Every structure is written in structure tokens, then in C-alpha cells.
XYZ file of C-alpha atoms in Angstrom:
523
model
C -5.084 13.193 -7.993
C -5.696 13.330 -4.260
C -3.480 12.792 -1.289
C -3.408 12.290 2.433
C -0.668 13.831 4.530
C -1.561 12.453 7.945
C 1.071 9.731 7.867
C 3.660 12.263 6.677
C 3.030 14.665 9.513
C 3.084 11.873 12.103
C 6.055 10.039 10.595
C 9.428 9.790 12.220
C 12.916 9.158 10.930
C 14.882 11.011 8.280
C 13.278 13.579 6.011
C 13.926 11.314 3.032
C 12.127 8.415 4.638
C 9.220 10.664 5.574
C 8.941 11.758 1.967
C 9.041 8.116 0.912
C 5.895 7.467 2.908
C 4.019 9.848 0.619
C 5.250 9.000 -2.851
C 2.027 7.154 -3.463
C 0.567 10.650 -3.931
C 1.903 10.901 -7.428
C 1.811 7.306 -8.597
C -1.270 5.937 -10.238
C -2.675 2.734 -8.698
C -2.573 -0.512 -10.662
C -5.184 -0.382 -13.392
C -7.121 -3.292 -11.931
C -8.390 -0.970 -9.247
C -6.419 -2.343 -6.303
C -5.125 0.011 -3.669
C -2.277 2.212 -4.814
C 1.081 1.165 -3.499
C 1.820 3.210 -0.444
C 5.441 3.336 0.538
C 6.863 1.711 3.608
C 9.418 3.878 5.360
C 11.629 3.241 8.344
C 14.977 1.554 8.730
C 13.867 -1.897 7.691
C 12.113 -1.238 4.431
C 13.747 1.943 3.245
C 11.046 3.510 0.925
C 9.588 0.338 -0.521
C 6.078 0.289 -2.009
C 3.570 -1.689 0.000
C 2.706 -5.062 -1.501
C -0.170 -4.934 -4.017
C -1.691 -6.694 -7.006
C -0.692 -5.646 -10.524
C -2.663 -6.139 -13.699
C -1.165 -8.129 -16.560
C -1.539 -5.045 -18.744
C 0.644 -3.042 -16.334
C 3.410 -5.635 -16.473
C 3.196 -6.081 -20.234
C 3.589 -2.345 -20.656
C 6.490 -2.278 -18.196
C 8.406 -5.056 -19.991
C 7.524 -4.144 -23.586
C 5.218 -7.164 -23.770
C 7.830 -9.378 -22.089
C 10.393 -8.627 -24.753
C 13.481 -10.822 -24.851
C 15.539 -7.616 -24.676
C 14.235 -7.111 -21.134
C 15.305 -10.540 -19.834
C 17.785 -10.421 -16.960
C 17.760 -14.114 -15.966
C 21.248 -15.592 -15.944
C 20.128 -18.367 -18.322
C 18.059 -16.040 -20.508
C 15.025 -17.584 -22.141
C 16.315 -21.070 -21.239
C 15.455 -20.516 -17.590
C 12.287 -22.364 -16.511
C 10.992 -19.156 -14.919
C 12.222 -16.077 -16.722
C 13.002 -12.800 -14.927
C 12.502 -9.511 -16.776
C 13.334 -5.976 -15.874
C 10.628 -3.416 -16.479
C 9.606 0.130 -15.782
C 6.224 1.189 -14.473
C 4.412 4.340 -15.512
C 5.629 6.009 -12.326
C 9.188 5.378 -13.610
C 10.036 2.822 -10.909
C 12.219 -0.001 -12.194
C 10.996 -3.478 -11.293
C 12.013 -7.117 -11.704
C 9.248 -9.439 -12.919
C 9.457 -13.207 -12.500
C 7.214 -14.993 -14.992
C 6.381 -18.562 -14.035
C 5.815 -21.327 -16.540
C 2.242 -22.124 -17.495
C 0.331 -23.972 -14.801
C 3.259 -23.802 -12.347
C 0.705 -22.616 -9.802
C -2.703 -23.851 -11.017
C -4.553 -22.530 -7.974
C -4.506 -18.703 -8.127
C -5.526 -18.374 -4.479
C -2.639 -20.524 -3.324
C -0.218 -18.480 -5.406
C -1.663 -15.196 -4.123
C -1.547 -16.380 -0.512
C 2.105 -17.397 -0.864
C 2.970 -14.111 -2.542
C 1.211 -12.053 0.123
C 3.135 -13.929 2.814
C 6.457 -13.012 1.220
C 5.230 -9.523 0.374
C 4.873 -8.658 4.052
C 8.642 -8.836 4.477
C 10.478 -5.529 4.315
C 14.189 -5.223 4.984
C 17.163 -3.341 3.595
C 18.999 -6.644 3.070
C 16.268 -7.994 0.772
C 15.329 -7.169 -2.788
C 11.763 -6.841 -1.562
C 8.650 -8.260 -3.198
C 6.264 -5.430 -4.088
C 3.496 -7.231 -5.956
C 2.104 -10.146 -7.910
C -0.248 -10.876 -10.797
C -2.731 -13.692 -11.396
C -4.437 -13.465 -14.774
C -5.738 -16.619 -16.430
C -2.814 -19.039 -16.466
C -0.279 -16.270 -15.872
C 1.509 -16.127 -12.527
C 4.009 -13.319 -11.971
C 5.943 -11.822 -9.067
C 7.115 -8.198 -8.982
C 10.146 -7.107 -6.967
C 12.504 -4.200 -6.561
C 14.970 -4.120 -9.439
C 18.637 -4.370 -8.508
C 20.757 -2.784 -11.278
C 24.238 -4.050 -10.441
C 24.094 -7.749 -11.340
C 24.476 -10.835 -9.162
C 27.173 -12.149 -6.856
C 27.840 -14.883 -9.408
C 28.537 -12.284 -12.072
C 30.918 -10.305 -9.845
C 32.614 -13.388 -8.425
C 32.841 -15.796 -11.377
C 32.472 -13.655 -14.519
C 34.057 -10.313 -13.665
C 35.832 -8.235 -16.290
C 37.593 -5.283 -14.635
C 38.312 -6.363 -11.074
C 37.455 -9.115 -8.645
C 35.593 -8.436 -5.406
C 38.011 -7.327 -2.704
C 38.161 -9.232 0.565
C 36.361 -6.646 2.728
C 33.437 -6.667 0.285
C 33.236 -10.465 0.408
C 32.944 -10.254 4.184
C 30.166 -7.690 3.772
C 28.299 -9.949 1.346
C 28.471 -12.826 3.813
C 27.186 -10.674 6.682
C 24.335 -9.159 4.670
C 23.138 -12.601 3.563
C 23.168 -13.722 7.196
C 21.285 -10.597 8.289
C 18.649 -11.144 5.604
C 18.079 -14.751 6.685
C 18.043 -13.798 10.366
C 15.348 -11.185 9.673
C 13.263 -13.623 7.619
C 13.492 -16.194 10.388
C 12.323 -13.742 13.033
C 9.369 -12.891 10.779
C 8.340 -16.542 10.517
C 9.722 -17.088 6.986
C 12.912 -19.131 7.605
C 12.795 -21.087 4.334
C 14.752 -19.998 1.292
C 14.720 -22.079 -1.869
C 17.864 -22.740 -3.842
C 20.163 -20.207 -2.176
C 23.254 -19.631 -4.296
C 25.431 -16.852 -5.692
C 22.833 -16.079 -8.367
C 20.292 -15.193 -5.668
C 22.463 -12.407 -4.240
C 21.947 -9.164 -6.146
C 23.455 -5.682 -5.834
C 21.395 -2.524 -5.510
C 22.044 0.978 -6.846
C 24.534 1.620 -4.029
C 26.372 -1.630 -4.640
C 24.979 -3.149 -1.438
C 24.290 -6.895 -1.645
C 20.727 -8.072 -1.108
C 19.015 -11.424 -1.070
C 16.453 -11.835 -3.835
C 12.922 -12.275 -2.525
C 12.164 -14.651 -5.406
C 13.875 -17.418 -3.432
C 11.254 -17.103 -0.713
C 8.794 -18.943 -2.991
C 9.147 -22.274 -4.778
C 9.236 -22.305 -8.571
C 5.944 -24.186 -8.605
C 3.350 -25.501 -6.212
C 4.793 -29.033 -6.287
C 8.225 -28.192 -7.637
C 11.607 -29.125 -6.283
C 13.202 -26.806 -3.823
C 16.597 -27.107 -5.512
C 16.999 -26.499 -9.206
C 20.782 -26.246 -9.319
C 23.308 -29.077 -9.732
C 22.695 -31.778 -7.135
C 26.320 -31.463 -6.032
C 25.322 -28.292 -4.207
C 22.247 -29.628 -2.434
C 22.216 -30.697 1.229
C 22.992 -34.384 1.888
C 19.538 -34.928 3.385
C 18.046 -33.966 0.009
C 19.657 -37.034 -1.573
C 19.206 -39.137 1.543
C 15.443 -38.911 1.829
C 14.590 -37.953 -1.736
C 11.881 -35.562 -0.589
C 13.589 -32.399 -1.697
C 12.042 -30.404 1.102
C 13.741 -27.214 2.147
C 14.214 -26.762 5.896
C 15.842 -23.998 7.941
C 18.856 -26.279 8.330
C 19.150 -26.935 4.592
C 19.145 -23.171 4.001
C 22.198 -22.937 6.258
C 23.893 -25.676 4.220
C 23.400 -23.496 1.147
C 24.958 -20.566 3.004
C 28.018 -22.764 3.458
C 28.315 -23.263 -0.294
C 28.132 -19.489 -0.838
C 30.823 -18.929 1.786
C 33.070 -21.336 -0.134
C 32.313 -19.334 -3.288
C 33.390 -16.138 -1.529
C 36.605 -17.724 -0.246
C 37.668 -19.409 -3.465
C 36.177 -17.230 -6.192
C 34.996 -20.497 -7.734
C 31.806 -22.516 -7.519
C 33.286 -25.442 -5.557
C 30.800 -28.201 -4.737
C 31.006 -29.499 -1.160
C 31.557 -33.249 -1.033
C 28.691 -35.526 -0.100
C 31.223 -38.052 1.171
C 30.478 -36.874 4.687
C 29.769 -39.851 6.876
C 27.598 -39.714 9.983
C 30.420 -41.194 12.079
C 32.767 -38.357 11.082
C 30.868 -35.082 11.338
C 33.467 -33.044 13.147
C 34.917 -31.619 9.947
C 34.224 -31.241 6.259
C 35.717 -34.097 4.190
C 35.659 -32.870 0.637
C 37.504 -30.825 -1.903
C 37.599 -27.698 0.203
C 39.046 -29.433 3.269
C 41.628 -31.223 1.106
C 42.814 -27.786 0.023
C 43.268 -26.566 3.556
C 44.934 -29.579 5.150
C 48.072 -28.492 6.928
C 46.431 -25.105 7.659
C 47.441 -23.831 4.233
C 44.331 -21.759 3.600
C 46.076 -20.024 0.706
C 45.431 -23.125 -1.425
C 41.696 -22.521 -1.110
C 41.683 -18.741 -1.417
C 40.913 -16.942 -4.659
C 44.251 -16.291 -6.352
C 42.851 -13.085 -7.848
C 42.891 -11.547 -4.384
C 46.692 -11.669 -4.730
C 47.114 -12.280 -1.022
C 45.175 -9.150 -0.020
C 43.201 -10.736 2.796
C 43.585 -11.583 6.453
C 44.460 -15.229 7.040
C 42.810 -15.057 10.453
C 39.563 -13.701 8.982
C 39.606 -16.203 6.143
C 40.097 -19.030 8.647
C 37.057 -17.877 10.623
C 34.948 -17.798 7.439
C 36.171 -21.243 6.399
C 35.404 -22.712 9.816
C 31.942 -21.153 9.620
C 31.432 -22.681 6.161
C 32.486 -26.042 7.570
C 29.875 -25.753 10.321
C 27.203 -24.856 7.757
C 28.110 -27.908 5.650
C 27.842 -30.469 8.447
C 26.227 -33.751 7.489
C 23.708 -33.659 10.320
C 21.314 -30.712 10.016
C 21.169 -30.253 13.792
C 24.919 -29.545 13.879
C 24.621 -26.469 11.647
C 24.566 -22.926 13.085
C 21.543 -20.634 13.112
C 21.320 -17.380 11.116
C 21.867 -15.501 14.377
C 25.099 -17.462 14.925
C 26.193 -16.481 11.414
C 25.571 -12.793 12.113
C 27.397 -12.957 15.457
C 30.440 -14.560 13.801
C 30.590 -12.357 10.712
C 29.788 -8.941 12.209
C 33.132 -8.552 14.070
C 35.040 -9.288 10.850
C 33.800 -6.179 9.042
C 36.840 -3.958 8.554
C 35.707 -1.198 6.182
C 32.356 -0.092 7.584
C 32.649 3.459 6.254
C 33.589 2.557 2.673
C 30.560 2.455 0.341
C 29.897 -0.864 -1.337
C 30.054 0.592 -4.846
C 33.588 1.782 -4.142
C 34.694 -1.677 -3.040
C 32.985 -3.229 -6.076
C 34.786 -0.810 -8.355
C 31.578 0.403 -9.997
C 29.933 3.753 -10.456
C 27.088 4.545 -8.111
C 23.953 3.833 -10.100
C 22.146 7.141 -10.427
C 19.904 7.993 -13.297
C 20.639 11.354 -14.794
C 17.725 13.750 -14.462
C 15.687 13.373 -17.593
C 14.611 16.264 -19.733
C 10.891 16.739 -19.245
C 8.913 15.085 -22.012
C 6.650 18.125 -22.398
C 7.319 21.780 -23.259
C 8.279 23.852 -20.247
C 6.524 26.994 -19.075
C 8.528 29.823 -17.476
C 7.735 28.242 -14.087
C 8.936 24.854 -15.291
C 12.094 26.337 -16.733
C 12.841 28.207 -13.505
C 12.335 25.067 -11.413
C 14.522 23.015 -13.762
C 17.290 25.576 -13.321
C 16.655 25.772 -9.542
C 16.368 29.551 -10.005
C 14.599 30.564 -6.785
C 14.699 34.253 -7.713
C 12.826 33.583 -10.961
C 10.314 31.391 -9.108
C 9.738 34.235 -6.657
C 9.053 36.704 -9.484
C 6.575 34.320 -11.108
C 4.657 33.694 -7.869
C 4.487 37.462 -7.208
C 3.137 38.119 -10.712
C 0.673 35.210 -10.617
C -0.783 36.490 -7.357
C -3.880 34.431 -6.361
C -5.466 33.685 -9.716
C -4.892 29.942 -9.274
C -6.881 29.962 -6.038
C -10.141 30.658 -7.836
C -12.706 28.032 -6.947
C -10.762 26.545 -4.035
C -12.797 28.474 -1.450
C -16.464 29.397 -1.310
C -17.266 31.292 1.874
C -20.746 32.038 3.204
C -21.699 35.428 4.589
C -21.646 33.976 8.100
C -17.984 33.085 7.709
C -16.942 36.715 7.275
C -16.209 37.122 10.951
C -13.613 39.172 12.737
C -11.435 36.040 12.780
C -11.704 35.858 9.000
C -10.744 39.517 8.643
C -7.746 38.952 10.934
C -6.727 35.927 8.900
C -6.913 37.840 5.617
C -4.942 40.656 7.183
C -2.228 38.141 8.126
C -2.148 36.938 4.527
C -1.890 40.523 3.286
C 1.080 41.165 5.564
C 2.616 37.935 4.328
C 2.127 39.028 0.712
C 3.878 42.336 1.369
C 6.782 40.594 3.091
C 6.970 38.050 0.284
C 7.041 40.811 -2.336
C 9.775 42.627 -0.400
C 11.781 39.386 0.006
C 11.449 39.396 3.791
C 10.968 35.649 3.760
C 11.131 34.954 7.497
C 8.348 37.475 8.154
C 6.394 36.010 5.249
C 6.653 32.554 6.841
C 5.301 33.901 10.149
C 2.382 35.725 8.533
C 1.456 32.895 6.187
C 1.635 30.477 9.135
C -0.952 32.593 10.981
C -3.200 32.381 7.941
C -2.737 28.613 7.495
C -3.047 27.698 11.166
C -6.559 29.152 11.465
C -7.690 26.596 8.900
C -10.921 28.322 7.912
C -9.698 29.084 4.421
C -7.257 27.035 2.367
C -5.034 28.533 -0.302
C -2.671 26.546 -2.535
C -0.925 29.790 -3.444
C -0.111 30.553 0.190
C 1.278 27.019 0.557
C 3.415 27.465 -2.563
C 4.652 30.867 -1.415
C 5.558 29.612 2.047
C 7.242 26.612 0.402
C 9.500 28.982 -1.554
C 10.186 30.979 1.605
C 11.337 27.795 3.317
C 13.600 26.996 0.367
C 15.146 30.449 0.529
C 15.675 29.929 4.280
C 17.377 26.570 3.624
C 14.541 24.439 5.026
C 13.800 22.039 2.123
C 11.897 19.481 4.201
C 9.386 22.105 5.320
C 9.219 23.378 1.753
C 8.366 19.893 0.537
C 5.606 19.584 3.130
C 3.992 22.844 2.008
C 4.235 21.908 -1.677
C 2.524 18.611 -0.907
C -0.190 20.459 1.016
C -0.733 22.666 -2.023
C -1.241 19.526 -4.090
C -3.799 18.268 -1.575
C -5.811 21.470 -1.962
C -5.427 21.612 -5.748
C -4.529 18.124 -7.035
C -3.908 19.113 -10.678
C -1.949 22.304 -10.001
C 1.385 22.088 -11.789
C 2.977 24.681 -9.493
C 2.545 22.316 -6.520
C 4.474 19.636 -8.421
C 7.146 22.091 -9.537
C 7.711 23.224 -5.954
C 7.972 19.593 -4.822
C 10.569 19.026 -7.545
C 12.735 21.893 -6.296
C 12.450 20.756 -2.671
C 13.318 17.170 -3.608
C 16.361 18.326 -5.537
C 17.463 20.326 -2.483
C 17.130 17.100 -0.474
C 19.394 15.339 -3.035
C 16.499 13.157 -4.212
C 17.210 13.906 -7.852
C 15.382 11.019 -9.466
C 12.170 11.886 -7.621
C 12.707 15.527 -8.531
C 12.992 14.631 -12.215
C 9.796 12.590 -11.989
C 7.996 15.552 -10.417
C 9.203 17.897 -13.154
C 7.846 15.549 -15.798
C 4.531 15.264 -14.027
C 4.224 19.030 -13.636
C 5.019 19.609 -17.308
C 2.437 16.995 -18.294
C -0.210 18.725 -16.173
C 0.628 22.055 -17.786
C 0.332 20.592 -21.261
C -2.977 18.940 -20.341
C -4.294 22.270 -19.080
C -3.168 24.079 -22.222
C -4.888 21.496 -24.422
C -8.055 22.037 -22.429
C -7.834 25.802 -22.875
C -7.241 25.434 -26.599
C -10.128 23.008 -26.883
C -12.413 25.322 -24.950
C -11.416 28.276 -27.111
C -12.327 26.438 -30.289
C -15.773 25.328 -29.190
């Protein structure tokens, strides 16, 4: 289990994002031998795995052999292309779209299309992280969004409807997603509707990446009721999606957000009268009585001025002539000033709990070190590292006679001073002495890295502690202590899910080592 820290040391941004760039350290690559999914950091992608190919076996295991219990498609098994949720061995939740047989007969064409979409990375997208071509099977793999779709929250809610400020946020985030895709040369989105907008663990709306690809090589671009398709779709019969037809679909979603209902725009728009929308929605607002259109469940809790701006924007999107519709950038420029609760988290406005998985109990028996790390007992960890001394370093260094120079003696003296300071709980001095030892670089010691990692934790420097624990793993890839120390540092950084994963991995390594010792003793 190797690793490379160069990108971590050179990375910029928040400590959490810098850790995200390295999570590929602990995640096994797809079993077909393709490159392990590195993680893309930065503001755009967040900590999203790089796009890669998955094996069918991986996805079968993740979805319990595509069990019907794992289906998350709105239409269930009746959907032409079923979407499943699944969980990979590295505990990451995923969404898997399984296409019908022979939807994409040419595997290269499917792979090329998937790779094109897979290059996109943005916080407003439910990003595509992989694909699978195996025989007749064609599958896409995306980030899993645990908090349902806009359609569910808008049309089928149980406890509370979406408040007005959240509807404005949804509209803006959709516009931002499309604007980003357009700037990246992917302006086409197939069948945009309220079912394509999904909510992540923080309740933030995202645009599903599945809409960036057609449902089949020669399939229609619009699978919903024809009442919601652009007029040019019926006019020319080609069914081709264009950047302008995507904007028309945005208009239908804006009407959904205003009304709380799935109101079809009228196709009675005539070329000689394109200045306004002539359909159901406009009939409701004649006489400037926008309250007739607005969702009654809002109970008047909205700004008439803001609602009028959104309606006028929807009207522009729904223009008969494609050239008269606004661009995604125009949408962003219009919607951004309307945001009136920028500091309120989305999950609060949705009225849902923030989706956080409780730390799981490790699946393997815990050693004293594992127990101490689970309890975040830094004092107990210190006692264990003092008692263990350097026995785990055996075999990590083999020095020739020529290497026993004065520099080497000075370096070992620095380590000795660090050990004394560590034993006496003078952690700042220990950091200085261990740093002298590490910086020389002639001799590597996972124990020194682990000890300095604990010193950093006790000095309230969890990011530096995480770096040292990762370095210890680089030196000794199967050393459970390195994983335990990463778990504690991650928990200190409030990355509790990753911390739980690390605890499980450390416990598994300990159990594997114990089995090996028992097996060796019986031979």
C-alpha cells in the first residue's frame, strides 16, 4: 500500500482540500487494473475522485448485484435506464446509471463520451467519477447525492415545502452549473427537469452529470412529456438538444420553483408574437397578479419583486425563437443579486438534518492503540508510543559502514534528544529535535514520524500531524499505527467519516498481522 506525497506538499487551499488530494493513498484501485482514483481538490471539484474505469465486478459488489433495493430512480425499475446507489470497498457512496442493453453498441464511443463528461469538476455538479464497459453492459458512476431530487422536495414533500430563499438558491446553482459546463465546452444538457436536480449531504442543490450524456447513442434528447420540450423539437422533429433548448428547459424549472407544480409551458407561442409567454403561466399573471401563479404553500412568504424577476426570466427562457433566449451567464447575473440568505446553510432551509454518517464501530477487534485512538486519548497514545520505542522500525533502514559519518552521529543524537523530550512530554522540543533528524533525510523512521505527529496533535496542529502520519505510511505502508494517527488527525480536522474509515483500515491491518503471527507460530 504505497503513496506519494508530492502533490500534498505542493498543494494549496484549505487543509481539508489538501488532504482530499491524497485519499487515493488508502483506496484500492479498480480491480481491472486501471489507475487508482486520485482526488481532485480545489474550489471547483471539492475532493472528487479523478475519472476512471470501473470493473463490472466492482459495481456489482457495490450495488449488491444491482439489487432492486438499491434502486433510486424516480420510476424504479420502470425507468428505461435505472439508477442505483452503491458503496465501494473504500466506503464511498456512488450512484450507478445502468443503460439498457445495446443502448451504446460501440464501447469506444460510450467511453469517449463518458471521458468527456468525466473531465468536468464543479461544486454545482454531481460529478461523474467513472464508467464501465463490459460486454453489452454500459454503466456510468457518479457522486451519490443523499437528499433526494428537486421534484421530490417541490412536488412530493411531506414535512415542509421549500422556502422562497432556497428556491432562489436552486435557480442560481443550476445556472452556475450550466455556465461552468458551457465555459468547459460542454453546453448541452439532455432532458433538464426537476428530477435532474439533486441535493448533496449539505442540502446544496447540484445538477446531475447523467444529463450530460444521452440515454443512448441514437436516442431522443427528451424523454419527458412532450409538453415540456422546446417548440423547435416539435417543429423540426429532429429532437436535437442545443444550448438554446437547454435554456428553454431552465425556464420550465423556474416555473416549477415559482408555482410548486409541474406546469407545462404552452406551445401556442407564435413567431409573430414572441415578446411574451402566451400560455398557462402568463394567463395566471395577467393584471400583474403574480400571487395566482405562486405556490400557495409558501403562504405569501416571498418577495413579489423577486418573484417577478424570476418570472420574467422564465418568460425569456421560454421564448419561441431560440435566439431570443438568455445565456447561462445572463441567468447567473440576474439570479445572483436575488440571494437573500447567503449565510444560512441549505440543509437548514430545506428543513432536513445535515447528512453525516455516524462513525462506525471498527469491524475488527481493537488493540490498545486502536482503543486509544478511538477515544481520542492522546495521553494513552503517548504512553503506548513511549513503550513501543523503535521496534516497528526494524527493517526500514539498512545502513552501510560508510554511512556512519559524523553527520549520522549528529542525526542520531538529535533523535535521542527528541526521544527524551517526548518521554518528558516536552512536545515542542521534541518537534524541533525530530525535525532535525527528519530533515537530514539519510535515515527514515516511521516511529519518529508517528511521534512527531502526536506532538503536533498535542500542540493543536492537526494538519501537520496528518502530514507526518501520512509520511509514516509512506515509509511503512502496512503499519497500523500510521493509519491510527491519521484517524486521530482527521477527527481533529472534523473529517469524521474519513477518520472512521482510517480506524477500520488500521484495525484490519492489525488483525491481518496477528493472523500472520499466529500462522507463523504454528508452522
